[in-house]
Short mmCIF file of C-alpha atoms and ligand atoms in Angstrom, two decimals:
data_model
loop_
_atom_site.label_atom_id
_atom_site.label_comp_id
_atom_site.label_asym_id
_atom_site.label_seq_id
_atom_site.Cartn_x
_atom_site.Cartn_y
_atom_site.Cartn_z
CA UNK S 1343 0.06 -0.04 -0.01
CA UNK S 1344 2.78 2.50 1.06
CA UNK S 1345 4.53 1.89 -2.26
CA UNK S 1346 1.34 2.91 -4.22
CA UNK S 1347 0.90 6.15 -2.00
CA UNK S 1348 4.77 6.90 -2.70
CA UNK S 1349 4.31 6.45 -6.37
CA UNK S 1350 1.24 8.58 -6.33
CA UNK S 1351 3.08 11.44 -4.61
CA UNK S 1352 5.92 11.07 -7.29
CA UNK S 1353 3.47 11.55 -9.63
CA UNK S 1354 1.85 14.44 -8.07
CA UNK S 1355 5.06 16.13 -7.59
CA UNK S 1356 5.92 15.71 -11.22
CA UNK S 1357 2.51 16.78 -12.47
CA UNK S 1358 2.68 20.38 -10.31
CA UNK S 1359 6.45 20.85 -11.11
CA UNK S 1360 7.08 23.12 -14.06
CA UNK S 1361 8.86 21.40 -16.85
CA UNK S 1362 12.19 22.72 -17.72
CA UNK S 1363 13.95 22.98 -20.94
CA UNK S 1364 17.20 24.14 -22.34
CA UNK S 1365 18.23 25.46 -25.77
CA UNK S 1366 21.89 25.84 -26.36
CA UNK S 1367 22.80 28.08 -29.43
CA UNK S 1368 25.77 26.76 -31.32
CA UNK S 1369 25.19 26.98 -35.05
CA UNK S 1370 27.04 30.37 -35.81
CA UNK S 1371 30.00 30.33 -37.35
CA UNK S 1372 31.97 32.87 -35.27
CA UNK S 1373 33.53 34.85 -38.10
CA UNK S 1374 35.38 37.07 -35.75
CA UNK S 1375 37.42 34.23 -34.55
CA UNK S 1376 38.74 33.99 -37.89
CA UNK S 1377 39.17 30.09 -37.46
CA UNK S 1378 38.57 26.87 -39.46
CA UNK S 1379 37.13 25.54 -36.12
CA UNK S 1380 33.35 26.52 -35.26
CA UNK S 1381 33.58 28.99 -32.40
CA UNK S 1382 31.80 27.02 -29.96
CA UNK S 1383 34.38 24.23 -30.27
CA UNK S 1384 37.29 26.40 -29.26
CA UNK S 1385 38.57 25.03 -25.91
CA UNK S 1386 38.82 27.03 -22.63
CA UNK S 1387 40.96 25.03 -19.99
CA UNK S 1388 40.54 21.86 -21.86
CA UNK S 1389 37.03 21.69 -22.96
CA UNK S 1390 34.91 23.38 -25.81
CA UNK S 1391 33.23 26.41 -24.66
CA UNK S 1392 29.79 24.87 -25.45
CA UNK S 1393 30.61 21.73 -23.48
CA UNK S 1394 31.26 24.14 -20.25
CA UNK S 1395 27.75 25.70 -21.25
CA UNK S 1396 26.15 22.20 -21.35
CA UNK S 1397 27.83 20.96 -18.15
CA UNK S 1398 26.35 23.93 -16.29
CA UNK S 1399 22.96 23.41 -18.04
CA UNK S 1400 22.90 19.62 -17.05
CA UNK S 1401 23.27 20.41 -13.19
CA UNK S 1402 19.90 21.65 -13.20
CA UNK S 1403 18.38 18.36 -14.94
CA UNK S 1404 16.13 20.02 -17.47
CA UNK S 1405 13.61 17.59 -18.96
CA UNK S 1406 15.09 18.30 -22.46
CA UNK S 1407 18.20 20.10 -23.69
CA UNK S 1408 18.23 20.83 -27.43
CA UNK S 1409 21.50 22.28 -28.99
CA UNK S 1410 21.13 24.11 -32.39
CA UNK S 1411 23.86 23.19 -34.59
CA UNK S 1412 24.94 24.39 -38.10
CA UNK S 1413 28.31 25.68 -38.81
CA UNK S 1414 30.52 22.45 -38.01
CA UNK S 1415 27.35 20.53 -36.85
CA UNK S 1416 29.09 17.22 -37.16
CA UNK S 1417 32.13 18.36 -34.90
CA UNK S 1418 29.78 19.83 -32.56
CA UNK S 1419 27.66 16.68 -32.34
CA UNK S 1420 30.69 14.51 -31.95
CA UNK S 1421 32.06 16.75 -29.10
CA UNK S 1422 28.68 16.60 -27.14
CA UNK S 1423 27.70 13.12 -28.02
CA UNK S 1424 24.42 11.57 -26.57
CA UNK S 1425 24.13 14.48 -23.71
CA UNK S 1426 21.85 16.53 -25.60
CA UNK S 1427 19.36 16.50 -28.54
CA UNK S 1428 19.95 18.62 -31.67
CA UNK S 1429 18.18 20.68 -34.18
CA UNK S 1430 19.89 21.78 -37.33
CA UNK S 1431 19.95 25.38 -38.55
CA UNK S 1432 20.87 24.91 -42.18
CA UNK S 1433 21.48 28.60 -42.90
CA UNK S 1434 22.71 30.93 -40.05
CA UNK S 1435 19.80 33.91 -40.24
CA UNK S 1436 20.25 34.75 -36.59
CA UNK S 1437 19.91 33.73 -33.18
CA UNK S 1438 16.16 34.03 -33.38
CA UNK S 1439 15.92 31.85 -36.44
CA UNK S 1440 18.13 29.44 -34.60
CA UNK S 1441 16.03 28.99 -31.43
CA UNK S 1442 12.86 28.37 -34.11
CA UNK S 1443 14.65 25.34 -35.04
CA UNK S 1444 13.96 23.85 -31.65
CA UNK S 1445 10.24 24.11 -32.36
CA UNK S 1446 9.60 20.63 -33.76
CA UNK S 1447 11.25 19.32 -30.45
CA UNK S 1448 9.72 21.70 -27.97
CA UNK S 1449 7.10 23.97 -29.65
CA UNK S 1450 4.07 22.24 -28.01
CA UNK S 1451 5.35 21.77 -24.62
CA UNK S 1452 4.13 23.68 -21.32
CA UNK S 1453 7.11 24.88 -19.15
CA UNK S 1454 10.18 27.17 -18.84
CA UNK S 1455 12.93 27.24 -21.33
CA UNK S 1456 16.21 28.59 -20.56
CA UNK S 1457 18.21 29.92 -23.73
CA UNK S 1458 21.88 30.18 -23.63
CA UNK S 1459 24.62 30.77 -26.06
CA UNK S 1460 27.18 28.39 -26.68
CA UNK S 1461 29.94 31.18 -26.40
CA UNK S 1462 29.60 32.14 -22.95
CA UNK S 1463 31.69 29.57 -21.20
CA UNK S 1464 31.93 31.16 -17.83
CA UNK S 1465 28.41 31.37 -16.69
CA UNK S 1466 27.50 28.95 -13.92
CA UNK S 1467 24.46 26.76 -13.14
CA UNK S 1468 23.98 28.92 -9.91
CA UNK S 1469 23.26 31.89 -12.09
CA UNK S 1470 20.77 29.85 -14.36
CA UNK S 1471 19.07 28.78 -11.14
CA UNK S 1472 18.58 32.47 -9.86
CA UNK S 1473 17.31 33.28 -13.30
CA UNK S 1474 14.52 30.72 -13.04
CA UNK S 1475 13.62 31.78 -9.40
CA UNK S 1476 13.51 35.42 -10.57
CA UNK S 1477 11.29 34.70 -13.77
CA UNK S 1478 8.89 32.57 -11.37
CA UNK S 1479 8.85 35.24 -8.68
CA UNK S 1480 7.79 37.88 -11.22
CA UNK S 1481 5.32 35.78 -13.11
CA UNK S 1482 7.04 36.65 -16.34
CA UNK S 1483 6.69 35.27 -19.94
CA UNK S 1484 10.43 36.30 -20.57
CA UNK S 1485 13.21 37.00 -18.26
CA UNK S 1486 16.55 38.25 -19.55
CA UNK S 1487 19.84 37.89 -17.83
CA UNK S 1488 21.72 41.23 -17.69
CA UNK S 1489 24.96 42.71 -16.42
CA UNK S 1490 26.64 46.11 -16.33
CA UNK S 1491 29.49 46.15 -18.67
CA UNK S 1492 32.47 48.52 -18.02
CA UNK S 1493 32.82 48.61 -22.03
CA UNK S 1494 29.63 47.53 -23.58
CA UNK S 1495 30.70 47.54 -27.03
CA UNK S 1496 29.36 44.65 -29.29
CA UNK S 1497 26.57 43.52 -26.60
CA UNK S 1498 22.83 44.19 -27.06
CA UNK S 1499 21.70 47.28 -24.74
CA UNK S 1500 18.86 46.83 -22.34
CA UNK S 1501 16.52 49.69 -22.91
CA UNK S 1502 14.26 50.35 -19.71
CA UNK S 1503 11.32 52.82 -19.61
CA UNK S 1504 11.27 55.88 -17.15
CA UNK S 1505 10.28 53.57 -14.14
CA UNK S 1506 12.91 50.92 -14.72
CA UNK S 1507 10.74 48.40 -16.74
CA UNK S 1508 12.39 46.38 -19.51
CA UNK S 1509 11.20 47.59 -22.83
CA UNK S 1510 13.39 46.00 -25.48
CA UNK S 1511 16.86 44.98 -26.25
CA UNK S 1512 18.69 46.99 -28.97
CA UNK S 1513 21.77 45.52 -30.76
CA UNK S 1514 24.88 47.41 -30.73
CA UNK S 1515 24.65 47.81 -34.85
CA UNK S 1516 21.04 49.02 -34.33
CA UNK S 1517 21.64 51.32 -31.52
CA UNK S 1518 21.22 55.09 -31.42
CA UNK S 1519 23.78 57.24 -29.40
CA UNK S 1520 21.62 57.36 -26.57
CA UNK S 1521 21.18 53.69 -26.57
CA UNK S 1522 24.53 52.61 -27.25
CA UNK S 1523 25.77 55.00 -24.18
CA UNK S 1524 23.74 52.17 -21.92
CA UNK S 1525 25.91 50.03 -20.00
CA UNK S 1526 23.32 47.53 -18.98
CA UNK S 1527 23.80 44.63 -21.60
CA UNK S 1528 22.28 41.51 -22.72
CA UNK S 1529 24.09 38.30 -21.48
CA UNK S 1530 22.48 36.34 -24.10
CA UNK S 1531 20.73 34.15 -21.55
CA UNK S 1532 17.03 34.17 -21.13
CA UNK S 1533 14.19 32.35 -19.35
CA UNK S 1534 10.87 31.88 -21.45
CA UNK S 1535 7.41 30.59 -21.05
CA UNK S 1536 8.26 28.13 -23.63
CA UNK S 1537 4.90 28.56 -25.75
CA UNK S 1538 5.03 32.16 -25.44
CA UNK S 1539 8.65 31.95 -26.97
CA UNK S 1540 7.73 29.99 -29.97
CA UNK S 1541 4.66 32.21 -30.63
CA UNK S 1542 6.64 35.31 -30.60
CA UNK S 1543 9.63 33.78 -32.59
CA UNK S 1544 7.24 33.65 -35.50
CA UNK S 1545 6.84 37.50 -35.34
CA UNK S 1546 10.31 38.42 -35.41
CA UNK S 1547 11.50 39.98 -38.38
CA UNK S 1548 14.95 40.78 -39.86
CA UNK S 1549 14.70 44.41 -40.84
CA UNK S 1550 17.71 45.50 -38.93
CA UNK S 1551 21.33 46.37 -39.61
CA UNK S 1552 22.34 42.79 -39.85
CA UNK S 1553 19.27 41.69 -41.74
CA UNK S 1554 19.19 38.76 -39.20
CA UNK S 1555 16.34 37.32 -37.09
CA UNK S 1556 17.20 38.43 -33.59
CA UNK S 1557 16.23 36.45 -30.58
CA UNK S 1558 16.49 39.53 -28.68
CA UNK S 1559 13.53 40.95 -30.44
CA UNK S 1560 11.09 38.59 -28.65
CA UNK S 1561 11.61 40.40 -25.47
CA UNK S 1562 10.13 43.72 -27.20
CA UNK S 1563 7.44 41.62 -28.95
CA UNK S 1564 6.16 39.95 -25.79
CA UNK S 1565 6.30 43.52 -23.91
CA UNK S 1566 4.24 45.15 -26.80
CA UNK S 1567 1.77 42.11 -26.52
CA UNK S 1568 1.20 43.44 -22.99
CA UNK S 1569 3.08 40.35 -21.16
CA UNK S 1570 5.36 40.68 -18.34
CA UNK S 1571 8.78 40.80 -19.13
CA UNK S 1572 11.51 41.02 -16.79
CA UNK S 1573 15.37 41.54 -16.50
CA UNK S 1574 17.58 39.91 -13.58
CA UNK S 1575 20.88 41.69 -13.26
CA UNK S 1576 23.71 39.53 -12.23
CA UNK S 1577 26.44 41.37 -10.12
CA UNK S 1578 29.32 39.72 -11.90
CA UNK S 1579 29.87 41.00 -15.44
CA UNK S 1580 32.89 38.80 -16.02
CA UNK S 1581 31.07 35.55 -15.58
CA UNK S 1582 28.67 36.57 -18.31
CA UNK S 1583 31.30 37.21 -21.03
CA UNK S 1584 30.59 36.29 -24.46
CA UNK S 1585 33.58 35.10 -26.46
CA UNK S 1586 33.48 36.41 -30.01
CA UNK S 1587 37.14 36.83 -30.74
CA UNK S 1588 40.58 35.43 -29.77
CA UNK S 1589 41.10 38.37 -27.37
CA UNK S 1590 38.13 37.38 -25.30
CA UNK S 1591 39.01 33.63 -25.63
CA UNK S 1592 42.17 34.44 -23.77
CA UNK S 1593 40.45 36.55 -21.16
CA UNK S 1594 37.72 33.58 -20.61
CA UNK S 1595 40.74 31.19 -20.39
CA UNK S 1596 42.33 33.29 -17.69
CA UNK S 1597 39.21 33.72 -15.58
CA UNK S 1598 38.36 30.00 -15.86
CA UNK S 1599 41.82 29.17 -14.90
CA UNK S 1600 41.79 31.52 -11.70
CA UNK S 1601 38.59 29.58 -10.83
CA UNK S 1602 40.08 26.18 -11.28
CA UNK S 1603 43.28 27.00 -9.62
CA UNK S 1604 41.44 28.52 -6.55
CA UNK S 1605 39.40 25.57 -6.20
CA UNK S 1606 42.57 23.42 -5.97
CA UNK S 1607 44.11 25.65 -3.37
CA UNK S 1608 40.96 25.70 -1.43
CA UNK S 1609 41.31 21.77 -1.51
CA UNK S 1610 44.90 21.96 -0.01
CA UNK S 1611 47.05 21.78 -2.92
CA UNK S 1612 50.11 24.52 -2.91
CA UNK S 1613 50.33 26.33 -6.30
CA UNK S 1614 53.49 28.27 -6.07
CA UNK S 1615 52.65 30.93 -8.90
CA UNK S 1616 49.06 30.09 -9.77
CA UNK S 1617 48.94 32.73 -12.59
CA UNK S 1618 51.31 30.46 -14.69
CA UNK S 1619 49.94 27.26 -13.67
CA UNK S 1620 47.60 25.85 -16.38
CA UNK S 1621 45.37 23.25 -15.17
CA UNK S 1622 42.55 21.67 -17.19
CA UNK S 1623 39.00 21.43 -15.85
CA UNK S 1624 39.07 17.55 -15.58
CA UNK S 1625 42.37 17.39 -13.49
CA UNK S 1626 42.17 16.17 -9.91
CA UNK S 1627 45.04 16.70 -7.40
CA UNK S 1628 45.19 15.60 -3.71
CA UNK S 1629 46.05 17.48 -0.80
CA UNK S 1630 49.52 18.78 0.06
CA UNK S 1631 50.73 18.27 -3.15
CA UNK S 1632 53.06 21.24 -4.60
CA UNK S 1633 52.85 22.44 -7.83
CA UNK S 1634 55.37 25.20 -9.16
CA UNK S 1635 54.58 27.69 -11.55
CA UNK S 1636 54.92 26.87 -15.58
CA UNK S 1637 53.29 23.55 -14.98
CA UNK S 1638 50.65 22.23 -17.50
CA UNK S 1639 48.22 19.82 -16.28
CA UNK S 1640 45.72 18.57 -19.00
CA UNK S 1641 43.08 16.02 -19.73
CA UNK S 1642 42.15 13.44 -17.07
CA UNK S 1643 45.28 13.93 -15.14
CA UNK S 1644 44.95 12.53 -11.59
CA UNK S 1645 47.60 13.41 -9.07
CA UNK S 1646 47.70 11.90 -5.37
CA UNK S 1647 48.78 13.38 -1.86
CA UNK S 1648 52.13 15.07 -1.17
CA UNK S 1649 53.41 15.05 -4.60
CA UNK S 1650 55.73 17.60 -6.06
CA UNK S 1651 55.38 18.68 -9.60
CA UNK S 1652 58.43 21.09 -10.62
CA UNK S 1653 58.38 23.92 -13.14
CA UNK S 1654 57.94 23.08 -16.96
CA UNK S 1655 56.31 19.73 -16.53
CA UNK S 1656 53.55 18.71 -18.83
CA UNK S 1657 51.41 15.98 -17.61
CA UNK S 1658 48.45 14.76 -19.81
CA UNK S 1659 46.08 11.93 -18.91
CA UNK S 1660 48.56 10.92 -16.29
CA UNK S 1661 47.91 8.82 -13.25
CA UNK S 1662 50.24 9.85 -10.49
CA UNK S 1663 49.99 8.07 -6.97
CA UNK S 1664 51.05 9.76 -3.67
CA UNK S 1665 54.50 11.22 -2.62
CA UNK S 1666 55.52 11.24 -6.47
CA UNK S 1667 58.26 13.84 -7.58
CA UNK S 1668 58.24 15.09 -11.27
CA UNK S 1669 60.87 17.57 -12.18
CA UNK S 1670 60.62 19.52 -15.50
CA UNK S 1671 59.39 16.27 -17.14
CA UNK S 1672 56.56 15.15 -19.61
CA UNK S 1673 54.09 12.64 -18.96
CA UNK S 1674 51.39 11.22 -21.26
CA UNK S 1675 48.72 8.76 -20.73
CA UNK S 1676 51.03 6.79 -18.18
CA UNK S 1677 50.95 5.88 -14.58
CA UNK S 1678 53.49 6.80 -11.93
CA UNK S 1679 52.74 4.69 -8.55
CA UNK S 1680 53.73 5.84 -5.02
CA UNK S 1681 57.03 7.35 -4.14
CA UNK S 1682 58.21 6.96 -7.55
CA UNK S 1683 60.39 10.25 -9.20
CA UNK S 1684 61.42 11.47 -12.48
CA UNK S 1685 63.48 14.06 -14.16
CA UNK S 1686 64.83 16.60 -14.95
CA UNK S 1687 64.14 16.37 -18.51
CA UNK S 1688 62.59 12.88 -19.17
CA UNK S 1689 59.53 11.69 -21.18
CA UNK S 1690 57.02 9.22 -20.38
CA UNK S 1691 55.17 8.32 -23.65
CA UNK S 1692 51.79 6.70 -23.73
CA UNK S 1693 50.93 3.29 -21.82
CA UNK S 1694 53.92 3.50 -19.47
CA UNK S 1695 53.51 1.99 -15.98
CA UNK S 1696 56.06 3.08 -13.56
CA UNK S 1697 56.14 1.12 -10.29
CA UNK S 1698 56.43 2.25 -6.60
CA UNK S 1699 59.86 3.94 -5.59
CA UNK S 1700 61.19 3.66 -9.04
CA UNK S 1701 63.70 6.31 -9.96
CA UNK S 1702 63.61 7.70 -13.58
CA UNK S 1703 66.41 10.30 -13.87
CA UNK S 1704 67.48 12.84 -16.35
CA UNK S 1705 67.02 12.67 -20.19
CA UNK S 1706 65.09 9.10 -20.43
CA UNK S 1707 62.38 8.32 -22.60
CA UNK S 1708 59.89 5.37 -21.57
CA UNK S 1709 57.35 4.21 -24.10
CA UNK S 1710 54.74 1.27 -23.63
CA UNK S 1711 56.82 -0.19 -20.89
CA UNK S 1712 56.18 -1.46 -17.20
CA UNK S 1713 58.97 -0.99 -14.79
CA UNK S 1714 58.87 -2.68 -11.68
CA UNK S 1715 59.11 -1.57 -7.99
CA UNK S 1716 62.47 -0.06 -6.99
CA UNK S 1717 63.99 -0.12 -10.15
CA UNK S 1718 66.32 2.62 -11.28
CA UNK S 1719 66.76 3.95 -14.50
CA UNK S 1720 69.29 6.85 -14.12
CA UNK S 1721 70.46 8.57 -17.15
CA UNK S 1722 70.26 8.81 -20.95
CA UNK S 1723 67.98 5.49 -21.61
CA UNK S 1724 65.34 4.70 -23.85
CA UNK S 1725 62.98 1.96 -22.55
CA UNK S 1726 60.41 1.01 -25.14
CA UNK S 1727 58.18 -1.85 -25.31
CA UNK S 1728 59.49 -3.48 -22.44
CA UNK S 1729 58.72 -4.98 -18.94
CA UNK S 1730 61.18 -4.67 -16.48
CA UNK S 1731 61.00 -6.29 -12.85
CA UNK S 1732 61.73 -5.00 -9.61
CA UNK S 1733 64.98 -3.78 -8.07
CA UNK S 1734 66.82 -3.49 -11.57
CA UNK S 1735 69.63 -1.14 -12.13
CA UNK S 1736 69.51 0.09 -15.53
CA UNK S 1737 72.87 1.98 -16.44
CA UNK S 1738 73.62 4.95 -18.36
CA UNK S 1739 72.75 5.31 -21.96
CA UNK S 1740 70.91 1.86 -22.26
CA UNK S 1741 68.72 1.51 -25.39
CA UNK S 1742 66.06 -1.03 -25.49
CA UNK S 1743 66.05 -1.41 -29.35
CA UNK S 1744 62.54 -2.13 -29.91
CA UNK S 1745 62.09 -1.59 -33.84
CA UNK S 1746 63.35 -3.68 -36.66
CA UNK S 1747 62.19 -1.20 -39.37
CA UNK S 1748 59.01 -2.90 -39.79
CA UNK S 1749 57.60 -4.14 -36.40
CA UNK S 1750 58.01 -3.38 -32.61
CA UNK S 1751 59.06 -6.09 -30.48
CA UNK S 1752 59.01 -6.66 -26.66
CA UNK S 1753 61.68 -7.53 -24.22
CA UNK S 1754 61.57 -8.61 -20.48
CA UNK S 1755 63.97 -8.18 -17.74
CA UNK S 1756 63.90 -10.07 -14.55
CA UNK S 1757 63.95 -8.76 -10.80
CA UNK S 1758 67.32 -7.81 -9.57
CA UNK S 1759 69.09 -7.78 -12.87
CA UNK S 1760 71.70 -5.46 -13.62
CA UNK S 1761 72.11 -4.04 -16.95
CA UNK S 1762 75.59 -2.26 -17.47
CA UNK S 1763 75.91 1.21 -19.08
CA UNK S 1764 75.55 1.65 -22.69
CA UNK S 1765 74.09 -1.93 -23.57
CA UNK S 1766 71.78 -2.31 -26.35
CA UNK S 1767 68.91 -4.66 -25.68
CA UNK S 1768 67.57 -5.92 -28.95
CA UNK S 1769 64.17 -7.16 -28.78
CA UNK S 1770 62.80 -9.60 -28.58
CA UNK S 1771 65.02 -10.82 -25.84
CA UNK S 1772 64.43 -12.37 -22.40
CA UNK S 1773 66.80 -11.54 -19.51
CA UNK S 1774 65.90 -13.61 -16.44
CA UNK S 1775 66.07 -12.54 -12.76
CA UNK S 1776 69.47 -11.70 -11.24
CA UNK S 1777 71.20 -11.60 -14.64
CA UNK S 1778 74.09 -9.44 -15.55
CA UNK S 1779 74.70 -7.44 -18.65
CA UNK S 1780 78.22 -6.18 -18.99
CA UNK S 1781 78.44 -2.61 -20.26
CA UNK S 1782 78.52 -1.86 -23.89
CA UNK S 1783 76.94 -4.95 -24.74
CA UNK S 1784 74.53 -5.47 -27.62
CA UNK S 1785 72.31 -8.17 -26.39
CA UNK S 1786 70.45 -10.35 -29.01
CA UNK S 1787 70.13 -13.55 -27.12
CA UNK S 1788 68.19 -14.74 -23.87
CA UNK S 1789 70.05 -14.37 -20.75
CA UNK S 1790 69.29 -16.98 -18.00
CA UNK S 1791 69.19 -16.74 -14.00
CA UNK S 1792 72.30 -15.81 -12.60
CA UNK S 1793 74.31 -15.70 -15.78
CA UNK S 1794 76.26 -12.66 -17.10
CA UNK S 1795 76.17 -11.67 -21.05
CA UNK S 1796 79.13 -9.91 -22.39
CA UNK S 1797 78.75 -9.05 -26.04
CA UNK S 1798 81.28 -6.71 -27.10
CA UNK S 1799 84.73 -6.98 -28.70
CA UNK S 1800 87.69 -7.79 -26.56
CA UNK S 1801 90.02 -4.82 -25.97
CA UNK S 1802 93.38 -4.89 -27.49
CA UNK S 1803 96.12 -2.55 -26.52
CA UNK S 1804 98.96 -1.79 -29.22
CA UNK S 1805 102.01 -1.32 -27.05
CA UNK S 1806 104.01 2.28 -27.73
CA UNK S 1807 101.72 2.95 -30.55
CA UNK S 1808 102.83 6.68 -30.15
CA UNK S 1809 106.15 5.65 -31.45
CA UNK S 1810 104.92 4.71 -34.73
CA UNK S 1811 103.55 7.99 -35.84
CA UNK S 1812 105.64 10.90 -37.37
CA UNK S 1813 106.38 13.59 -34.73
CA UNK S 1814 107.86 17.19 -34.95
CA UNK S 1815 110.32 17.62 -32.49
CA UNK S 1816 109.15 19.32 -29.26
CA UNK S 1817 110.20 22.48 -28.45
C1 UD1 O 2518 24.34 38.03 -28.95
C2 UD1 O 2518 22.93 38.89 -28.58
C3 UD1 O 2518 23.54 40.29 -27.97
C4 UD1 O 2518 23.97 39.65 -26.63
C5 UD1 O 2518 25.31 38.65 -26.91
C6 UD1 O 2518 25.78 38.27 -25.70
C7 UD1 O 2518 21.60 38.58 -30.53
C8 UD1 O 2518 20.80 38.99 -31.84
N1 UD1 O 2518 22.29 39.28 -30.02
O1 UD1 O 2518 24.96 38.82 -29.73
O2 UD1 O 2518 22.23 41.12 -27.51
O3 UD1 O 2518 24.57 41.00 -25.82
O4 UD1 O 2518 24.77 37.63 -27.61
O5 UD1 O 2518 26.92 37.51 -25.77
O6 UD1 O 2518 21.11 37.45 -30.17
N2 UD1 O 2518 23.84 31.55 -33.27
C9 UD1 O 2518 23.29 30.47 -33.94
N3 UD1 O 2518 22.57 30.74 -35.21
C10 UD1 O 2518 22.72 32.12 -35.83
C11 UD1 O 2518 23.29 33.11 -35.21
C12 UD1 O 2518 23.80 32.69 -33.82
O7 UD1 O 2518 23.19 29.54 -33.64
O8 UD1 O 2518 22.19 32.08 -36.95
C13 UD1 O 2518 24.72 31.42 -32.03
C14 UD1 O 2518 25.84 31.40 -32.01
O9 UD1 O 2518 26.69 30.13 -32.33
C15 UD1 O 2518 26.22 31.93 -30.73
C16 UD1 O 2518 25.02 32.65 -30.32
O10 UD1 O 2518 24.04 32.28 -31.07
O11 UD1 O 2518 26.45 31.01 -29.81
C17 UD1 O 2518 25.15 34.06 -30.17
O12 UD1 O 2518 25.41 34.55 -31.60
P1 UD1 O 2518 26.68 35.69 -31.82
O13 UD1 O 2518 26.80 35.79 -33.20
O14 UD1 O 2518 27.81 35.52 -31.00
O15 UD1 O 2518 25.69 36.79 -31.19
P2 UD1 O 2518 26.42 38.10 -30.46
O16 UD1 O 2518 26.89 39.08 -31.70
O17 UD1 O 2518 27.57 37.87 -29.40
CA1 CA O 2519 28.34 36.11 -28.77
#
């Protein structure tokens, strides 16, 4: 019985709750970017701008999200995948025309619709929520999110009447001098009564400076029709910033970088020079880790507690344990386990797995190799396509010769082995536990347990060689 009552309550709640929809505008070319890449796909701190917008929209759990695609549609769809539905705007005739493409998916539905541009990557879900609340409170058919811009150039201006009520939005290019002097701008984010939105969109014309169907005209149209139209002014202009060119892209990146870095510092990470530390949005860092300036952390990099990441290091999709030390090195798609260290000037290429307490020194390159606990690879070494056991000492200048010009081959080295300096290990080769490789050897055959392999020419000394040479008498 109680299950039925519970289900009825859920149904009741759903019935009385206003449905929420989101439309993301991402069809424009972004001419001012002067780019082959669609504007909304330009990354900010590791993710396309439109991905940031979608991520924030998702946290509000709308019933439907529709992204309007056009320019670079296939790429935008590939970037966002199944997280949103799509509507195609075949020809970019303006932001109003763009929203109209969602009519087939949303037009008949009751509820509130958030419309947001794909080029405002700094907006937060918190702001969207405040906009929804304000919209409901005012009982409005349309509420525009506004901000006060120090320099409003390029933005639509909010025109209010004598008593401060919003009348309409005027685009920069259509603005009179008095209108252009207004600093309250349209952030490009709106909350609409869904049905009123689509009805009004059909009345939008293109008789303006750009010959476009402006979404912004919906505000004036609804106002003229006697509907309640509201404007919610946010305090932080920076958050509402629209990215139309590369200069704005760099500003947006700086702002987001500051946010990301501050979050890490709040969580107990020391950033010694945060202004020069680039950490992408997907990166996770444990407490008491210290990161010097000039470090770049990308992709899905995860760093544990108590690590040190020194200046000029670049990590992409790296998994770093606790107490790891990285100095001036590059790590890609690789794992470094607890208390291992690397650098300066070494490179872990994809699919390397570095065990606990491993030491990788300077000028080493490791690719698709596993290195067991406590093994040392100190200097000037290449380890490619190999599995090294534990407690191995790899001397200076060792090369795992993995490529015969056609295929890559794999080598194995057992625990407690010793590989002398300047040895070549020509794959495929098996070196057993506790084996020794003499310095300068070129190893092409397997080496058994406890054996030592020497593969180099014996030394011959030519006695008094000096006397055989012609000499000028010495002064
Ligand atoms: C728009 C607003 C302006 C506001 C500013 C805020 C209009 C007419 N103007 O100007 O009032 O101050 O955003 O950042 O809306 N788009 C399409 N299809 C189109 C045209 C645009 O999908 O045919 C998309 C773009 O991809 C972009 C968004 O709509 O994500 C806004 O277009 P954009 O050209 O950047 O408009 P703004 O000039 O910035
Ligand atoms: Ca814009």
